Amino acid sequence: MTKPLRKVVFPVAGLGTRFLPATKVVAKEMLPVLDKPLIQYAVDEAVDAGADTLVFVTNRYKHAIADYFDKAYELEAKLEEKGKDELLALVQGTLPANVRAIFVTQPEAHGLGHAVLCAKPVVGNEPFGIILPDDLIWNRGKGALGQMAALAESEHAGVIAVEEVPHDQTDKYGIVDAEPVDQRSARIRYMVEKPKPADAPSNLAVVGRYVLPGRIFELLEQTEPGAGGEIQLTDAIEALLMEQGKVLAYRFEGTRFDCGNKAGLVRATMHMAMQDRQLAAVVRDFAAQL
Ligand code: UTP
């Protein structure tokens, strides 16, 4: 892929059943890790990767995400009046001025592949990124998507984030069989969706970051519903691999927290708290008491 990445898609139309009853009214992506909702971490990573157009694929229950990135006139006026400049900057900084947010809806939850396909009219035929906000990836240096965008541009190939997972957990992930190129990247030979540990070709699991060419939309259109009657993104990436012969798996630099489940959200919260001197002391004291 020769062009730099400008557009990033956030598929956020899932039902978030693992966080019921909270997700009856609160979108999973609005759950906070300390003071920032998951979607803010994802947007910050996309902006760090150079994106100026963010495409949110939502459903009719998720107005809160659009509201969050919208201007909050009354609140901003109040903060300004009271001279609370730091808070005002926080409220105004959810989306940088040069970045636009576009919302499209996925009318029914037909799967991740289907959600991505809903972004086709906005993305068109150019390379783009995908971030699943419930996979929070923390890194001191460049964000995971930015690392991947640089590789996609220099290697002219689609790039998928992977991470080693315990062998007994392969049936929770898409697993790749790949030939190493260097320490971090490998050429994918094939991918299998949720294999049993005995059948898994490796323990390299696909996680929530992708950089793909616009061609993936046409391949998604041709993809038949797979497991669970859902249109699987993995199936379309497999078709891309057949066609282009090269898709890279990339072991990003950073720590991933699967905030799609409670344990991951607890870990992410503890980790972020430990980055702050005062909160780190709170965590240590409390852990000692426990
Ligand atoms: P998950 O598998 O985590 O599903 O989706 P979910 O509905 O969000 O959560 P649970 O499993 O019920 O708790 C992975 C990603 O794909 C998006 C989700 O929003 C999430 O970011 N997705 C999934 C869609 O946008 N549309 C779909 O039809 C399915």
Coordinates of C-alpha atoms and ligand atoms in Angstrom, one line a residue:
M1 CA 0.0 0.0 0.0
T2 CA 1.7 3.2 -1.2
K3 CA -0.6 5.8 0.4
P4 CA -0.3 6.8 4.0
L5 CA -3.2 5.9 6.2
R6 CA -5.9 8.6 6.6
K7 CA -9.0 6.7 7.6
V8 CA -9.7 4.5 10.5
V9 CA -12.9 2.5 11.1
F10 CA -14.2 1.7 14.6
P11 CA -16.7 -1.2 14.4
V12 CA -18.8 -0.4 17.6
A13 CA -22.2 -1.9 16.8
G14 CA -21.8 -5.1 18.8
L15 CA -24.2 -5.8 21.7
G16 CA -21.6 -6.1 24.5
T17 CA -23.5 -8.9 26.2
R18 CA -20.5 -9.6 28.5
F19 CA -21.1 -6.3 30.3
L20 CA -24.8 -6.6 30.8
P21 CA -26.7 -5.1 32.6
A22 CA -24.5 -2.0 32.2
T23 CA -24.6 -2.3 28.4
K24 CA -28.4 -2.1 28.4
V25 CA -27.8 1.7 28.2
V26 CA -24.1 2.3 28.3
A27 CA -22.2 1.4 25.1
K28 CA -19.3 -1.0 25.9
E29 CA -16.9 1.5 24.3
M30 CA -18.0 4.2 26.7
L31 CA -16.9 2.1 29.7
P32 CA -14.1 4.1 31.4
V33 CA -10.6 3.0 32.2
L34 CA -10.0 5.6 34.9
D35 CA -11.3 8.8 33.5
K36 CA -11.3 8.0 29.8
P37 CA -13.8 5.8 27.9
L38 CA -12.3 3.0 25.8
I39 CA -13.3 4.8 22.6
Q40 CA -11.0 7.7 23.6
Y41 CA -7.9 5.5 23.9
A42 CA -8.8 4.0 20.4
V43 CA -9.3 7.5 18.9
D44 CA -6.0 8.7 20.4
E45 CA -4.2 5.7 18.8
A46 CA -5.8 6.4 15.4
V47 CA -4.8 10.1 15.5
D48 CA -1.3 9.1 16.6
A49 CA -1.2 6.9 13.4
G50 CA -1.9 10.0 11.3
A51 CA -5.6 9.5 10.7
D52 CA -7.8 12.5 9.9
T53 CA -11.1 10.7 9.2
L54 CA -12.6 8.5 11.8
V55 CA -15.5 6.3 10.8
F56 CA -17.7 4.9 13.6
V57 CA -20.0 2.0 12.7
T58 CA -22.7 2.2 15.4
N59 CA -26.2 1.0 15.9
R60 CA -29.4 2.9 17.0
Y61 CA -28.6 2.4 20.7
K62 CA -25.2 4.0 20.7
H63 CA -25.9 7.7 20.5
A64 CA -23.6 8.3 23.4
I65 CA -20.5 7.8 21.2
A66 CA -21.6 10.6 18.8
D67 CA -22.6 12.8 21.8
Y68 CA -19.2 12.2 23.4
F69 CA -17.3 13.6 20.3
D70 CA -19.8 16.4 19.8
K71 CA -19.4 20.0 21.2
A72 CA -20.8 20.3 24.7
Y73 CA -21.9 23.9 24.5
E74 CA -23.4 24.3 28.0
L75 CA -20.7 22.5 29.8
E76 CA -17.9 24.3 27.9
A77 CA -19.6 27.7 28.6
K78 CA -19.8 26.9 32.3
L79 CA -16.2 25.7 32.6
E80 CA -15.0 28.8 30.7
E81 CA -17.0 31.1 33.0
K82 CA -15.5 29.5 36.0
G83 CA -12.0 29.7 34.5
K84 CA -11.5 25.9 34.7
D85 CA -9.1 25.9 31.7
E86 CA -7.6 22.4 32.3
L87 CA -11.0 20.8 32.4
L88 CA -12.1 22.8 29.4
A89 CA -9.1 21.6 27.4
L90 CA -10.0 18.0 28.3
V91 CA -13.6 18.4 27.2
Q92 CA -12.6 20.1 24.0
G93 CA -9.8 17.7 23.3
T94 CA -11.8 14.5 22.7
L95 CA -11.3 15.1 19.0
P96 CA -8.5 17.3 17.5
A97 CA -9.8 20.1 15.3
N98 CA -8.3 18.7 12.1
V99 CA -9.9 15.3 12.6
R100 CA -13.5 14.6 11.5
A101 CA -15.8 11.9 12.8
I102 CA -18.3 10.2 10.5
F103 CA -21.0 7.9 11.8
V104 CA -22.6 5.1 9.8
T105 CA -25.1 2.6 11.1
Q106 CA -25.0 -1.2 10.9
P107 CA -28.8 -1.9 10.8
E108 CA -28.4 -5.4 12.2
A109 CA -25.5 -7.1 14.0
H110 CA -24.4 -9.5 11.2
G111 CA -20.8 -9.7 12.4
L112 CA -17.5 -7.8 12.3
G113 CA -17.0 -8.3 8.6
H114 CA -20.5 -6.9 7.9
A115 CA -19.8 -3.9 10.3
V116 CA -16.6 -3.1 8.4
L117 CA -18.4 -3.3 5.1
C118 CA -20.9 -0.6 6.3
A119 CA -17.9 1.8 6.2
K120 CA -17.3 1.2 2.4
P121 CA -19.1 4.4 1.2
V122 CA -16.9 6.5 3.4
V123 CA -13.6 4.8 3.0
G124 CA -13.7 4.0 -0.7
N125 CA -10.7 2.5 -2.4
E126 CA -7.8 3.4 -0.2
P127 CA -5.9 1.7 2.6
F128 CA -7.5 2.1 6.0
G129 CA -7.1 1.0 9.6
I130 CA -9.5 -0.8 11.8
I131 CA -9.5 -0.6 15.6
L132 CA -11.6 -2.7 17.9
P133 CA -11.8 -0.3 20.9
D134 CA -12.3 -3.1 23.4
D135 CA -8.7 -4.3 22.7
L136 CA -6.9 -1.5 24.5
I137 CA -3.2 -1.4 23.5
W138 CA -0.9 0.7 25.6
N139 CA 2.6 1.7 24.5
R140 CA 4.9 4.4 25.7
G141 CA 6.2 5.0 22.1
K142 CA 4.3 4.9 18.8
G143 CA 0.8 3.3 19.1
A144 CA 0.2 -0.2 17.6
L145 CA -1.8 1.1 14.6
G146 CA 0.9 3.7 13.7
Q147 CA 3.5 0.9 13.8
M148 CA 1.4 -1.2 11.5
A149 CA 0.6 1.7 9.1
A150 CA 4.3 2.3 8.6
L151 CA 4.9 -1.4 7.8
A152 CA 1.9 -1.5 5.4
E153 CA 3.2 1.5 3.5
S154 CA 6.8 0.2 3.2
E155 CA 5.8 -3.4 2.4
H156 CA 2.8 -2.6 0.2
A157 CA 0.7 -5.2 2.1
G158 CA -2.2 -5.6 4.4
V159 CA -1.0 -5.9 8.1
I160 CA -2.8 -7.7 10.9
A161 CA -1.9 -7.4 14.6
V162 CA -1.1 -10.7 16.3
E163 CA -0.2 -11.7 19.8
E164 CA 0.9 -14.9 21.4
V165 CA -1.8 -16.4 23.5
P166 CA -1.8 -19.4 25.9
H167 CA -2.2 -22.6 23.8
D168 CA -5.4 -23.6 25.6
Q169 CA -7.0 -20.3 24.5
T170 CA -6.7 -20.7 20.7
D171 CA -10.4 -21.5 20.4
K172 CA -11.2 -17.9 21.4
Y173 CA -9.3 -16.2 18.5
G174 CA -8.5 -16.3 14.8
I175 CA -5.1 -18.1 14.6
V176 CA -2.5 -17.6 11.9
D177 CA 0.1 -19.8 10.5
A178 CA 2.9 -17.6 9.4
E179 CA 6.5 -17.6 8.1
P180 CA 8.7 -15.2 10.1
V181 CA 10.3 -12.3 8.2
D182 CA 11.9 -10.6 11.2
Q183 CA 11.4 -10.3 15.0
R184 CA 8.0 -8.6 14.7
S185 CA 6.6 -9.5 11.3
A186 CA 5.7 -12.7 9.5
R187 CA 4.1 -13.6 6.1
I188 CA 0.7 -15.3 6.7
R189 CA 0.3 -18.7 5.1
Y190 CA -3.2 -19.2 6.3
M191 CA -5.7 -18.3 9.1
V192 CA -8.2 -20.4 11.0
E193 CA -11.1 -19.1 13.0
K194 CA -11.2 -20.3 16.6
P195 CA -9.4 -23.7 16.3
K196 CA -9.3 -26.2 19.1
P197 CA -5.9 -26.2 20.8
A198 CA -5.1 -29.6 19.2
D199 CA -5.8 -28.3 15.7
A200 CA -4.2 -24.8 16.0
P201 CA -1.2 -24.3 13.7
S202 CA 0.3 -21.9 16.2
N203 CA -0.6 -19.7 19.2
L204 CA -0.4 -16.5 17.2
A205 CA -3.8 -14.9 17.6
V206 CA -5.3 -12.1 15.6
V207 CA -6.2 -9.1 17.8
G208 CA -8.1 -5.9 17.2
R209 CA -6.0 -3.9 14.8
Y210 CA -5.8 -4.2 11.0
V211 CA -4.5 -2.1 8.1
L212 CA -6.2 -3.2 4.9
P213 CA -6.5 -2.1 1.3
G214 CA -9.9 -0.8 0.0
R215 CA -10.1 -4.0 -2.0
I216 CA -11.3 -5.8 1.1
F217 CA -14.8 -4.3 0.7
E218 CA -15.4 -6.1 -2.6
L219 CA -14.1 -9.3 -1.0
L220 CA -16.4 -8.8 2.0
E221 CA -19.4 -8.3 -0.4
Q222 CA -18.6 -11.8 -1.8
T223 CA -18.1 -13.4 1.6
E224 CA -20.9 -15.8 2.6
P225 CA -22.0 -15.8 6.2
G226 CA -19.7 -18.1 8.2
A227 CA -19.7 -19.2 11.8
G228 CA -22.9 -18.1 13.7
G229 CA -24.4 -16.8 10.5
E230 CA -22.1 -13.8 10.7
I231 CA -20.0 -12.3 7.9
Q232 CA -16.4 -12.9 9.2
L233 CA -13.6 -10.4 8.5
T234 CA -11.2 -13.3 8.7
D235 CA -12.8 -15.0 5.7
A236 CA -12.3 -11.8 3.5
I237 CA -8.7 -11.5 4.7
E238 CA -8.2 -15.1 3.7
A239 CA -9.5 -14.2 0.2
L240 CA -7.2 -11.2 0.1
L241 CA -4.3 -13.4 0.9
M242 CA -5.2 -15.8 -2.0
E243 CA -5.5 -12.9 -4.4
Q244 CA -2.5 -10.7 -3.4
G245 CA -0.2 -13.5 -2.0
K246 CA 1.0 -11.3 0.8
V247 CA -0.6 -10.2 4.1
L248 CA 1.6 -9.7 7.1
A249 CA 1.1 -10.6 10.7
Y250 CA 2.7 -8.1 13.0
R251 CA 3.6 -8.5 16.7
F252 CA 3.1 -5.0 17.9
E253 CA 5.2 -3.3 20.6
G254 CA 2.8 -2.6 23.5
T255 CA 0.6 -4.3 26.1
R256 CA -2.9 -5.4 25.1
F257 CA -5.8 -5.5 27.5
D258 CA -8.9 -7.3 26.4
C259 CA -11.5 -5.0 27.8
G260 CA -14.3 -6.9 26.2
N261 CA -14.5 -8.9 29.4
K262 CA -14.4 -8.0 33.1
A263 CA -11.0 -9.4 33.9
G264 CA -9.4 -7.4 31.1
L265 CA -11.1 -4.2 32.2
V266 CA -9.9 -4.7 35.7
R267 CA -6.3 -5.3 34.5
A268 CA -6.3 -2.3 32.3
T269 CA -7.6 -0.1 35.1
M270 CA -4.9 -1.4 37.5
H271 CA -2.3 -0.9 34.9
M272 CA -3.3 2.7 34.1
A273 CA -3.6 3.5 37.8
M274 CA 0.0 2.3 38.2
Q275 CA 1.2 4.9 35.7
D276 CA 0.0 7.6 38.0
R277 CA 2.1 8.2 41.2
Q278 CA -0.8 9.0 43.5
L279 CA -3.1 6.3 42.2
A280 CA -0.2 3.7 42.2
A281 CA 0.0 4.3 46.0
V282 CA -3.7 3.8 46.3
V283 CA -3.5 0.5 44.5
R284 CA -0.5 -0.7 46.5
D285 CA -2.1 0.2 49.9
F286 CA -5.4 -1.4 48.9
A287 CA -3.7 -4.6 47.6
A288 CA -1.8 -4.9 50.9
Q289 CA -5.0 -4.7 52.8
L290 CA -6.7 -7.3 50.7
Ligands
UTP1 P1 -17.4 -8.9 20.0 O1 -17.2 -10.3 19.6 O2 -16.6 -8.4 21.2 O3 -19.0 -8.8 20.4 O4 -17.2 -7.9 18.8 P2 -19.7 -7.7 21.2 O5 -21.2 -7.7 20.8 O6 -19.1 -6.3 21.1 O7 -19.6 -8.1 22.7 P3 -20.1 -9.5 23.5 O8 -19.3 -10.6 23.0 O9 -21.6 -9.6 23.2 O10 -19.8 -9.2 24.9 C1 -15.9 -7.5 18.4 C2 -16.0 -6.1 17.8 O11 -16.8 -6.1 16.6 C3 -17.9 -5.2 16.7 C4 -18.1 -5.0 18.2 O12 -18.7 -3.8 18.5 C5 -16.6 -5.1 18.7 O13 -15.9 -3.9 18.6 N1 -19.1 -5.8 16.1 C6 -19.4 -7.1 16.2 C7 -19.9 -5.0 15.3 O14 -19.6 -3.8 15.1 N2 -21.0 -5.5 14.7 C8 -21.3 -6.8 14.8 O15 -22.3 -7.3 14.1 C9 -20.5 -7.6 15.6

